[in-house]
Amino acid sequence: MRDVLDRLLTWWEAGESVAVGTVVATFQSAPRPPGAVMLVGPGLEAVGSVSGGCVEGAVYQLGEEILASGEPVLQRYGVSDESAFAVGLTCGGILDVFVEKVDRTTFPELGEVAADIAEGRPVAIATVVAHPDPARIGRRVIVRPDGQAGSVGSERADDAIVDDARGLLANGRTETLEYGPDGQRRGEGMRVFVSSYAPVPRLLVFGAIDFAAAVARLGSFLGYRVTVCDARAVFATASRFPFADEVIVDWPHRYLSGEAAAGRIDDRTVICVLTHDPKFDVPLLEVALRLPQVAYIGAMGSRRTHDDRLKRLREAGLSDAEVARLASPIGLDLGARTPEETAVSIAAEIIAQRWGGAGQRLSSAAGPIHH
């Protein structure tokens, strides 16, 4: 919802009604992940996408109907048996899309939720998308680490959903959960879509070099909050890194230790060590490789630099398991030469590790495209 939130909030503040279609589950090779949103505005404007074009027309038509009726609907879209080009996904995937009417009456907490998202405060929206009792469909509870608002219709169900949603929120995960009609853990019949809005994941780039500028630019494009850090003030300047959210002048290992101690490193944090100078990168990697949670740690350098780095790290007392967390030399083998090409190879490795991709050409592989 982040992509369309500003537009949705503008209509909500004006007292208008909007049909909101949200992907709540995907199967097989679906083009958009759970949480993708499409709006049908009060003037029948279409904003956003739920499938990259495959079923937008059908969702738009359903949105028009729900603006008129006010009744939420959970609709499944997939490939027709007769024709892959019928209303459905030509890629072979299946989407469950929940379409609801949103306005000040149906979603009075939206303003506060939008403020949380804008300020980077963790918040999750848990919405009932299926239930034996139609009156419960569309009810929601807003979940924060230290509080909640709203109700899905019963205290027992609220307690179960809030507990599970906090776990998803802590990991930045968006999922559909299933319970019995009154929140029974082992039951079925009630489906609840939990959309988590955790702080934006971080990309920490160490080494204020030309390659770092390219990595920062691509990291920003991919949706990371980018920090560039270097101990050399003459190189670590905001003007050299216009795509970084912040540029820090500090010893890299000291900065990373401080961020970890402050709780600002999590299992979505990406660390790119581009210094390829042992006095910077070895102390830094000693800290990084011992972090309990981190998504990716990569270090730039030649094979000779890599071998020397491994020797120094083992001499510093790091175990084989800790050293094995390091991606070095950094990036996938794309034949990259320029800083921009190298940044693409680094980003490709980060994406592949995140989603379990093999990094090979899709044309030479079989099976699902989306892992």
mmCIF file of C-alpha atoms in Angstrom:
data_model
loop_
_atom_site.group_PDB
_atom_site.id
_atom_site.type_symbol
_atom_site.label_atom_id
_atom_site.label_comp_id
_atom_site.label_asym_id
_atom_site.label_seq_id
_atom_site.Cartn_x
_atom_site.Cartn_y
_atom_site.Cartn_z
ATOM 1 C CA MET A 1 0.000 0.000 0.000
ATOM 2 C CA ARG A 2 2.978 2.348 0.366
ATOM 3 C CA ASP A 3 2.913 3.118 -3.378
ATOM 4 C CA VAL A 4 -0.676 4.399 -3.345
ATOM 5 C CA LEU A 5 -0.991 5.639 0.232
ATOM 6 C CA ASP A 6 -0.644 9.351 -0.519
ATOM 7 C CA ARG A 7 -3.445 9.231 -3.084
ATOM 8 C CA LEU A 8 -5.658 7.115 -0.840
ATOM 9 C CA LEU A 9 -5.085 9.428 2.115
ATOM 10 C CA THR A 10 -5.977 12.513 0.062
ATOM 11 C CA TRP A 11 -9.363 11.033 -0.848
ATOM 12 C CA TRP A 12 -9.917 9.754 2.708
ATOM 13 C CA GLU A 13 -9.206 13.188 4.206
ATOM 14 C CA ALA A 14 -11.649 14.737 1.738
ATOM 15 C CA GLY A 15 -14.376 12.384 2.943
ATOM 16 C CA GLU A 16 -14.479 10.434 -0.323
ATOM 17 C CA SER A 17 -14.950 6.671 -0.721
ATOM 18 C CA VAL A 18 -12.363 4.519 -2.503
ATOM 19 C CA ALA A 19 -12.444 0.870 -3.591
ATOM 20 C CA VAL A 20 -9.190 -0.789 -2.485
ATOM 21 C CA GLY A 21 -8.151 -4.083 -4.071
ATOM 22 C CA THR A 22 -5.352 -5.873 -2.197
ATOM 23 C CA VAL A 23 -3.514 -9.044 -3.179
ATOM 24 C CA VAL A 24 -3.865 -11.212 -0.061
ATOM 25 C CA ALA A 25 -2.476 -14.517 -1.377
ATOM 26 C CA THR A 26 -0.610 -15.798 -4.428
ATOM 27 C CA PHE A 27 -0.059 -19.240 -5.899
ATOM 28 C CA GLN A 28 2.362 -20.488 -8.538
ATOM 29 C CA SER A 29 3.937 -17.783 -10.725
ATOM 30 C CA ALA A 30 1.952 -14.730 -9.635
ATOM 31 C CA PRO A 31 3.419 -11.407 -10.869
ATOM 32 C CA ARG A 32 2.780 -9.270 -7.769
ATOM 33 C CA PRO A 33 3.327 -10.205 -4.111
ATOM 34 C CA PRO A 34 0.784 -10.122 -1.282
ATOM 35 C CA GLY A 35 0.200 -6.521 -0.277
ATOM 36 C CA ALA A 36 0.111 -5.114 -3.825
ATOM 37 C CA VAL A 37 -2.778 -2.625 -4.059
ATOM 38 C CA MET A 38 -4.985 -1.081 -6.716
ATOM 39 C CA LEU A 39 -7.400 1.781 -6.052
ATOM 40 C CA VAL A 40 -10.596 2.756 -7.824
ATOM 41 C CA GLY A 41 -11.104 6.386 -6.847
ATOM 42 C CA PRO A 42 -14.317 8.356 -6.301
ATOM 43 C CA GLY A 43 -14.119 9.603 -9.893
ATOM 44 C CA LEU A 44 -13.421 6.026 -11.083
ATOM 45 C CA GLU A 45 -9.698 6.718 -11.386
ATOM 46 C CA ALA A 46 -7.453 3.633 -11.428
ATOM 47 C CA VAL A 47 -4.296 3.877 -9.297
ATOM 48 C CA GLY A 48 -1.741 1.137 -8.668
ATOM 49 C CA SER A 49 -1.576 -2.468 -9.803
ATOM 50 C CA VAL A 50 -2.361 -5.929 -8.463
ATOM 51 C CA SER A 51 -1.040 -8.054 -11.336
ATOM 52 C CA GLY A 52 1.083 -6.023 -13.724
ATOM 53 C CA GLY A 53 -1.840 -5.771 -16.166
ATOM 54 C CA CYS A 54 -3.290 -9.301 -16.269
ATOM 55 C CA VAL A 55 -6.474 -8.793 -14.238
ATOM 56 C CA GLU A 56 -6.576 -5.054 -13.611
ATOM 57 C CA GLY A 57 -9.672 -4.676 -15.782
ATOM 58 C CA ALA A 58 -11.616 -7.254 -13.787
ATOM 59 C CA VAL A 59 -10.520 -5.782 -10.443
ATOM 60 C CA TYR A 60 -11.456 -2.307 -11.675
ATOM 61 C CA GLN A 61 -14.955 -3.517 -12.583
ATOM 62 C CA LEU A 62 -15.330 -5.203 -9.203
ATOM 63 C CA GLY A 63 -14.133 -2.003 -7.519
ATOM 64 C CA GLU A 64 -16.886 -0.040 -9.273
ATOM 65 C CA GLU A 65 -19.483 -2.504 -7.976
ATOM 66 C CA ILE A 66 -18.168 -2.347 -4.416
ATOM 67 C CA LEU A 67 -18.169 1.456 -4.425
ATOM 68 C CA ALA A 68 -21.885 1.174 -5.131
ATOM 69 C CA SER A 69 -22.742 -1.720 -2.810
ATOM 70 C CA GLY A 70 -20.239 -1.217 0.006
ATOM 71 C CA GLU A 71 -19.967 -5.013 0.451
ATOM 72 C CA PRO A 72 -16.369 -6.366 0.509
ATOM 73 C CA VAL A 73 -15.473 -9.315 -1.739
ATOM 74 C CA LEU A 74 -12.629 -11.845 -1.817
ATOM 75 C CA GLN A 75 -12.112 -12.825 -5.454
ATOM 76 C CA ARG A 76 -9.749 -15.417 -6.945
ATOM 77 C CA TYR A 77 -8.212 -14.817 -10.375
ATOM 78 C CA GLY A 78 -6.398 -17.531 -12.326
ATOM 79 C CA VAL A 79 -5.911 -18.973 -15.773
ATOM 80 C CA SER A 80 -9.048 -20.269 -17.432
ATOM 81 C CA ASP A 81 -9.029 -23.933 -18.480
ATOM 82 C CA GLU A 82 -10.319 -22.935 -21.909
ATOM 83 C CA SER A 83 -7.971 -20.067 -22.666
ATOM 84 C CA ALA A 84 -4.930 -18.642 -20.978
ATOM 85 C CA PHE A 85 -6.056 -15.242 -22.243
ATOM 86 C CA ALA A 86 -9.411 -15.280 -20.477
ATOM 87 C CA VAL A 87 -9.797 -13.100 -17.402
ATOM 88 C CA GLY A 88 -6.873 -14.389 -15.385
ATOM 89 C CA LEU A 89 -3.091 -14.528 -15.371
ATOM 90 C CA THR A 90 -1.406 -15.599 -18.579
ATOM 91 C CA CYS A 91 1.740 -16.417 -16.574
ATOM 92 C CA GLY A 92 -0.080 -19.330 -14.940
ATOM 93 C CA GLY A 93 -0.376 -17.801 -11.497
ATOM 94 C CA ILE A 94 -3.346 -17.383 -9.175
ATOM 95 C CA LEU A 95 -4.206 -14.313 -7.109
ATOM 96 C CA ASP A 96 -6.647 -13.834 -4.254
ATOM 97 C CA VAL A 97 -7.706 -10.181 -4.264
ATOM 98 C CA PHE A 98 -9.747 -8.631 -1.463
ATOM 99 C CA VAL A 99 -11.711 -5.579 -2.607
ATOM 100 C CA GLU A 100 -13.295 -3.297 -0.019
ATOM 101 C CA LYS A 101 -14.733 0.193 0.288
ATOM 102 C CA VAL A 102 -12.506 2.519 2.321
ATOM 103 C CA ASP A 103 -13.610 5.837 3.762
ATOM 104 C CA ARG A 104 -13.709 7.600 7.108
ATOM 105 C CA THR A 105 -16.503 5.325 8.320
ATOM 106 C CA THR A 106 -15.099 1.947 7.258
ATOM 107 C CA PHE A 107 -11.468 2.723 8.148
ATOM 108 C CA PRO A 108 -11.387 5.533 10.749
ATOM 109 C CA GLU A 109 -7.819 4.640 11.804
ATOM 110 C CA LEU A 110 -6.292 5.234 8.352
ATOM 111 C CA GLY A 111 -4.933 8.693 9.207
ATOM 112 C CA GLU A 112 -3.026 7.389 12.220
ATOM 113 C CA VAL A 113 -1.766 4.371 10.276
ATOM 114 C CA ALA A 114 -0.524 6.629 7.484
ATOM 115 C CA ALA A 115 1.319 8.784 10.031
ATOM 116 C CA ASP A 116 2.984 5.667 11.472
ATOM 117 C CA ILE A 117 4.134 4.558 8.028
ATOM 118 C CA ALA A 118 5.416 8.031 7.119
ATOM 119 C CA GLU A 119 7.410 8.288 10.349
ATOM 120 C CA GLY A 120 8.845 4.776 10.057
ATOM 121 C CA ARG A 121 6.975 3.444 13.092
ATOM 122 C CA PRO A 122 6.103 -0.275 12.853
ATOM 123 C CA VAL A 123 2.398 -0.920 12.298
ATOM 124 C CA ALA A 124 0.347 -3.804 10.913
ATOM 125 C CA ILE A 125 -3.209 -3.910 9.565
ATOM 126 C CA ALA A 126 -5.020 -7.212 10.196
ATOM 127 C CA THR A 127 -8.199 -7.462 8.098
ATOM 128 C CA VAL A 128 -10.748 -10.268 8.031
ATOM 129 C CA VAL A 129 -11.039 -11.260 4.352
ATOM 130 C CA ALA A 130 -13.148 -14.413 4.791
ATOM 131 C CA HIS A 131 -15.553 -15.540 7.525
ATOM 132 C CA PRO A 132 -18.731 -17.659 7.812
ATOM 133 C CA ASP A 133 -20.476 -14.555 9.154
ATOM 134 C CA PRO A 134 -20.544 -11.941 6.346
ATOM 135 C CA ALA A 135 -20.838 -9.164 8.948
ATOM 136 C CA ARG A 136 -17.307 -9.929 10.155
ATOM 137 C CA ILE A 137 -15.701 -9.600 6.705
ATOM 138 C CA GLY A 138 -13.759 -6.355 6.375
ATOM 139 C CA ARG A 139 -13.382 -5.802 10.123
ATOM 140 C CA ARG A 140 -9.859 -5.043 11.195
ATOM 141 C CA VAL A 141 -7.492 -4.531 14.082
ATOM 142 C CA ILE A 142 -4.485 -2.192 13.950
ATOM 143 C CA VAL A 143 -1.448 -3.741 15.602
ATOM 144 C CA ARG A 144 1.573 -1.898 16.976
ATOM 145 C CA PRO A 145 4.459 -3.246 19.066
ATOM 146 C CA ASP A 146 2.983 -1.634 22.171
ATOM 147 C CA GLY A 147 -0.721 -1.325 21.444
ATOM 148 C CA GLN A 148 -3.721 -2.066 19.255
ATOM 149 C CA ALA A 149 -6.899 -0.445 17.960
ATOM 150 C CA GLY A 150 -10.114 -1.775 16.506
ATOM 151 C CA SER A 151 -11.590 -5.261 16.697
ATOM 152 C CA VAL A 152 -12.502 -8.128 14.392
ATOM 153 C CA GLY A 153 -15.574 -8.940 16.452
ATOM 154 C CA SER A 154 -14.490 -10.953 19.485
ATOM 155 C CA GLU A 155 -11.911 -10.638 22.235
ATOM 156 C CA ARG A 156 -10.639 -14.173 21.693
ATOM 157 C CA ALA A 157 -10.059 -13.589 17.990
ATOM 158 C CA ASP A 158 -8.456 -10.198 18.651
ATOM 159 C CA ASP A 159 -5.995 -11.747 21.121
ATOM 160 C CA ALA A 160 -4.924 -14.477 18.688
ATOM 161 C CA ILE A 161 -4.597 -12.131 15.729
ATOM 162 C CA VAL A 162 -2.697 -9.432 17.641
ATOM 163 C CA ASP A 163 -0.244 -12.001 19.000
ATOM 164 C CA ASP A 164 0.469 -13.452 15.546
ATOM 165 C CA ALA A 165 0.523 -10.075 13.810
ATOM 166 C CA ARG A 166 3.170 -8.774 16.215
ATOM 167 C CA GLY A 167 5.368 -11.706 15.259
ATOM 168 C CA LEU A 168 4.930 -10.916 11.562
ATOM 169 C CA LEU A 169 5.519 -7.218 12.177
ATOM 170 C CA ALA A 170 8.784 -7.894 13.996
ATOM 171 C CA ASN A 171 10.062 -9.602 10.848
ATOM 172 C CA GLY A 172 8.475 -7.235 8.333
ATOM 173 C CA ARG A 173 6.360 -10.067 6.898
ATOM 174 C CA THR A 174 2.957 -9.813 5.199
ATOM 175 C CA GLU A 175 0.804 -12.967 5.235
ATOM 176 C CA THR A 176 -2.701 -14.386 5.322
ATOM 177 C CA LEU A 177 -3.469 -16.303 8.534
ATOM 178 C CA GLU A 178 -6.284 -18.789 9.127
ATOM 179 C CA TYR A 179 -8.282 -19.410 12.290
ATOM 180 C CA GLY A 180 -11.549 -20.893 13.406
ATOM 181 C CA PRO A 181 -14.546 -18.519 13.296
ATOM 182 C CA ASP A 182 -13.788 -17.211 16.808
ATOM 183 C CA GLY A 183 -10.003 -17.191 16.527
ATOM 184 C CA GLN A 184 -9.371 -20.860 17.283
ATOM 185 C CA ARG A 185 -5.743 -21.614 16.455
ATOM 186 C CA ARG A 186 -6.420 -24.995 14.884
ATOM 187 C CA GLY A 187 -9.690 -24.089 13.256
ATOM 188 C CA GLU A 188 -10.573 -22.823 9.835
ATOM 189 C CA GLY A 189 -13.136 -20.564 8.260
ATOM 190 C CA MET A 190 -11.721 -17.151 9.173
ATOM 191 C CA ARG A 191 -8.905 -15.784 7.010
ATOM 192 C CA VAL A 192 -7.069 -12.682 8.165
ATOM 193 C CA PHE A 193 -4.702 -10.712 5.963
ATOM 194 C CA VAL A 194 -1.893 -9.081 7.936
ATOM 195 C CA SER A 195 -0.132 -6.279 6.073
ATOM 196 C CA SER A 196 3.049 -5.266 7.905
ATOM 197 C CA TYR A 197 4.690 -1.873 7.590
ATOM 198 C CA ALA A 198 8.039 -2.136 9.301
ATOM 199 C CA PRO A 199 10.762 0.490 8.864
ATOM 200 C CA VAL A 200 12.373 0.473 5.425
ATOM 201 C CA PRO A 201 15.235 -2.081 5.235
ATOM 202 C CA ARG A 202 18.747 -0.666 5.408
ATOM 203 C CA LEU A 203 21.680 -0.860 3.012
ATOM 204 C CA LEU A 204 25.002 0.003 4.668
ATOM 205 C CA VAL A 205 27.751 0.805 2.176
ATOM 206 C CA PHE A 206 31.260 1.071 3.597
ATOM 207 C CA GLY A 207 33.929 2.803 1.528
ATOM 208 C CA ALA A 208 33.382 6.182 -0.134
ATOM 209 C CA ILE A 209 34.491 5.206 -3.639
ATOM 210 C CA ASP A 210 32.911 5.457 -7.098
ATOM 211 C CA PHE A 211 31.564 1.927 -6.823
ATOM 212 C CA ALA A 212 29.821 2.943 -3.582
ATOM 213 C CA ALA A 213 28.019 5.785 -5.363
ATOM 214 C CA ALA A 214 26.644 3.338 -7.933
ATOM 215 C CA VAL A 215 25.614 0.819 -5.247
ATOM 216 C CA ALA A 216 23.918 3.594 -3.239
ATOM 217 C CA ARG A 217 21.966 4.698 -6.293
ATOM 218 C CA LEU A 218 20.761 1.197 -7.099
ATOM 219 C CA GLY A 219 20.029 0.443 -3.439
ATOM 220 C CA SER A 220 17.817 3.519 -3.233
ATOM 221 C CA PHE A 221 16.018 2.393 -6.399
ATOM 222 C CA LEU A 222 15.360 -1.003 -4.795
ATOM 223 C CA GLY A 223 13.730 0.631 -1.775
ATOM 224 C CA TYR A 224 16.507 0.519 0.824
ATOM 225 C CA ARG A 225 17.413 3.292 3.240
ATOM 226 C CA VAL A 226 21.036 3.835 2.201
ATOM 227 C CA THR A 227 23.907 4.816 4.483
ATOM 228 C CA VAL A 228 27.430 5.418 3.181
ATOM 229 C CA CYS A 229 30.191 5.340 5.798
ATOM 230 C CA ASP A 230 33.915 6.076 5.542
ATOM 231 C CA ALA A 231 36.514 7.346 7.989
ATOM 232 C CA ARG A 232 37.906 9.820 5.423
ATOM 233 C CA ALA A 233 35.965 13.084 5.607
ATOM 234 C CA VAL A 234 37.351 14.373 2.313
ATOM 235 C CA PHE A 235 35.652 11.513 0.453
ATOM 236 C CA ALA A 236 32.548 10.923 2.585
ATOM 237 C CA THR A 237 30.472 13.916 1.497
ATOM 238 C CA ALA A 238 26.791 14.254 0.659
ATOM 239 C CA SER A 239 27.608 15.824 -2.712
ATOM 240 C CA ARG A 240 29.430 12.672 -3.817
ATOM 241 C CA PHE A 241 26.543 10.430 -2.786
ATOM 242 C CA PRO A 242 23.303 12.197 -3.731
ATOM 243 C CA PHE A 243 21.279 8.966 -3.582
ATOM 244 C CA ALA A 244 22.318 8.085 -0.030
ATOM 245 C CA ASP A 245 19.923 8.934 2.783
ATOM 246 C CA GLU A 246 22.879 9.702 5.039
ATOM 247 C CA VAL A 247 26.671 9.915 4.745
ATOM 248 C CA ILE A 248 28.621 9.127 7.905
ATOM 249 C CA VAL A 249 32.231 10.038 8.687
ATOM 250 C CA ASP A 250 33.446 7.430 11.163
ATOM 251 C CA TRP A 251 35.557 4.308 11.375
ATOM 252 C CA PRO A 252 33.363 1.647 9.753
ATOM 253 C CA HIS A 253 33.717 -0.958 12.511
ATOM 254 C CA ARG A 254 32.926 1.627 15.188
ATOM 255 C CA TYR A 255 29.858 2.878 13.342
ATOM 256 C CA LEU A 256 28.513 -0.642 12.737
ATOM 257 C CA SER A 257 29.095 -1.620 16.374
ATOM 258 C CA GLY A 258 27.154 1.444 17.499
ATOM 259 C CA GLU A 259 24.249 0.726 15.155
ATOM 260 C CA ALA A 260 24.078 -2.880 16.333
ATOM 261 C CA ALA A 261 24.151 -1.832 19.997
ATOM 262 C CA ALA A 262 21.307 0.620 19.310
ATOM 263 C CA GLY A 263 19.170 -2.150 17.781
ATOM 264 C CA ARG A 264 19.195 -0.673 14.278
ATOM 265 C CA ILE A 265 20.510 -3.804 12.524
ATOM 266 C CA ASP A 266 18.031 -6.587 11.733
ATOM 267 C CA ASP A 267 17.608 -9.593 9.475
ATOM 268 C CA ARG A 268 16.726 -7.346 6.511
ATOM 269 C CA THR A 269 19.919 -5.260 6.734
ATOM 270 C CA VAL A 270 22.338 -5.491 3.799
ATOM 271 C CA ILE A 271 26.036 -4.729 4.335
ATOM 272 C CA CYS A 272 28.372 -4.000 1.412
ATOM 273 C CA VAL A 273 32.069 -3.597 2.257
ATOM 274 C CA LEU A 274 33.737 -1.837 -0.674
ATOM 275 C CA THR A 275 36.889 -0.533 1.050
ATOM 276 C CA HIS A 276 39.161 -3.457 0.038
ATOM 277 C CA ASP A 277 41.733 -2.125 2.491
ATOM 278 C CA PRO A 278 42.567 -4.476 5.408
ATOM 279 C CA LYS A 279 42.845 -1.699 7.991
ATOM 280 C CA PHE A 280 39.205 -0.824 7.298
ATOM 281 C CA ASP A 281 37.515 -4.007 6.146
ATOM 282 C CA VAL A 282 38.976 -6.624 8.511
ATOM 283 C CA PRO A 283 37.878 -4.882 11.762
ATOM 284 C CA LEU A 284 34.541 -4.107 10.085
ATOM 285 C CA LEU A 285 33.971 -7.691 8.968
ATOM 286 C CA GLU A 286 34.866 -8.951 12.433
ATOM 287 C CA VAL A 287 31.847 -7.012 13.691
ATOM 288 C CA ALA A 288 29.570 -7.766 10.753
ATOM 289 C CA LEU A 289 30.130 -11.532 10.628
ATOM 290 C CA ARG A 290 29.371 -11.851 14.334
ATOM 291 C CA LEU A 291 26.032 -10.043 14.107
ATOM 292 C CA PRO A 292 23.191 -12.386 15.123
ATOM 293 C CA GLN A 293 20.858 -11.126 12.379
ATOM 294 C CA VAL A 294 21.714 -9.682 8.975
ATOM 295 C CA ALA A 295 20.409 -10.372 5.466
ATOM 296 C CA TYR A 296 23.632 -10.151 3.476
ATOM 297 C CA ILE A 297 27.307 -9.352 3.945
ATOM 298 C CA GLY A 298 29.447 -8.837 0.843
ATOM 299 C CA ALA A 299 33.002 -7.583 0.414
ATOM 300 C CA MET A 300 34.735 -6.274 -2.698
ATOM 301 C CA GLY A 301 38.195 -7.345 -3.758
ATOM 302 C CA SER A 302 40.225 -9.613 -5.995
ATOM 303 C CA ARG A 303 40.673 -13.319 -5.318
ATOM 304 C CA ARG A 304 44.065 -12.521 -3.800
ATOM 305 C CA THR A 305 42.485 -9.875 -1.563
ATOM 306 C CA HIS A 306 39.783 -12.374 -0.615
ATOM 307 C CA ASP A 307 42.305 -15.052 0.373
ATOM 308 C CA ASP A 308 44.291 -12.560 2.457
ATOM 309 C CA ARG A 309 41.091 -11.307 4.075
ATOM 310 C CA LEU A 310 40.005 -14.823 5.047
ATOM 311 C CA LYS A 311 43.409 -15.485 6.590
ATOM 312 C CA ARG A 312 43.214 -12.284 8.657
ATOM 313 C CA LEU A 313 39.651 -13.020 9.776
ATOM 314 C CA ARG A 314 40.546 -16.525 10.942
ATOM 315 C CA GLU A 315 43.572 -15.129 12.769
ATOM 316 C CA ALA A 316 41.147 -12.744 14.489
ATOM 317 C CA GLY A 317 39.268 -15.765 15.833
ATOM 318 C CA LEU A 318 36.291 -16.035 13.492
ATOM 319 C CA SER A 319 34.918 -19.542 13.016
ATOM 320 C CA ASP A 320 34.359 -21.284 9.694
ATOM 321 C CA ALA A 321 30.599 -20.814 10.125
ATOM 322 C CA GLU A 322 31.001 -17.078 10.655
ATOM 323 C CA VAL A 323 33.341 -16.690 7.685
ATOM 324 C CA ALA A 324 30.930 -18.687 5.512
ATOM 325 C CA ARG A 325 28.375 -15.879 5.844
ATOM 326 C CA LEU A 326 30.604 -13.635 3.721
ATOM 327 C CA ALA A 327 29.905 -13.158 -0.004
ATOM 328 C CA SER A 328 33.356 -12.431 -1.393
ATOM 329 C CA PRO A 329 34.258 -11.461 -4.029
ATOM 330 C CA ILE A 330 30.978 -9.582 -3.938
ATOM 331 C CA GLY A 331 28.310 -9.921 -6.631
ATOM 332 C CA LEU A 332 27.259 -12.344 -9.360
ATOM 333 C CA ASP A 333 29.411 -13.120 -12.380
ATOM 334 C CA LEU A 334 27.903 -10.805 -14.985
ATOM 335 C CA GLY A 335 31.219 -9.800 -16.558
ATOM 336 C CA ALA A 336 30.760 -6.336 -15.012
ATOM 337 C CA ARG A 337 33.463 -3.718 -15.624
ATOM 338 C CA THR A 338 32.109 -0.264 -14.740
ATOM 339 C CA PRO A 339 30.930 0.880 -11.286
ATOM 340 C CA GLU A 340 27.338 0.845 -12.569
ATOM 341 C CA GLU A 341 27.627 -2.670 -13.977
ATOM 342 C CA THR A 342 29.289 -3.841 -10.772
ATOM 343 C CA ALA A 343 26.425 -2.341 -8.758
ATOM 344 C CA VAL A 344 23.970 -4.361 -10.852
ATOM 345 C CA SER A 345 25.926 -7.559 -10.146
ATOM 346 C CA ILE A 346 25.900 -6.792 -6.399
ATOM 347 C CA ALA A 347 22.184 -6.018 -6.428
ATOM 348 C CA ALA A 348 21.532 -9.215 -8.378
ATOM 349 C CA GLU A 349 23.286 -11.285 -5.713
ATOM 350 C CA ILE A 350 21.343 -9.561 -2.930
ATOM 351 C CA ILE A 351 18.028 -10.220 -4.709
ATOM 352 C CA ALA A 352 18.953 -13.834 -5.484
ATOM 353 C CA GLN A 353 19.886 -14.500 -1.856
ATOM 354 C CA ARG A 354 16.718 -12.841 -0.593
ATOM 355 C CA TRP A 355 14.358 -14.883 -2.745
ATOM 356 C CA GLY A 356 16.350 -18.080 -3.300
ATOM 357 C CA GLY A 357 17.243 -17.448 -6.934
ATOM 358 C CA ALA A 358 20.069 -19.367 -8.602
ATOM 359 C CA GLY A 359 21.410 -16.433 -10.610
ATOM 360 C CA GLN A 360 21.222 -18.336 -13.908
ATOM 361 C CA ARG A 361 19.516 -17.281 -17.133
ATOM 362 C CA LEU A 362 15.767 -17.875 -16.976
ATOM 363 C CA SER A 363 15.829 -19.079 -20.576
ATOM 364 C CA SER A 364 18.089 -21.977 -19.564
ATOM 365 C CA ALA A 365 16.025 -23.012 -16.522
ATOM 366 C CA ALA A 366 12.744 -24.821 -15.989
ATOM 367 C CA GLY A 367 10.079 -24.443 -13.331
ATOM 368 C CA PRO A 368 8.506 -21.382 -11.685
ATOM 369 C CA ILE A 369 10.010 -17.945 -12.355
ATOM 370 C CA HIS A 370 9.043 -16.575 -8.934
ATOM 371 C CA HIS A 371 10.541 -18.444 -5.977
#
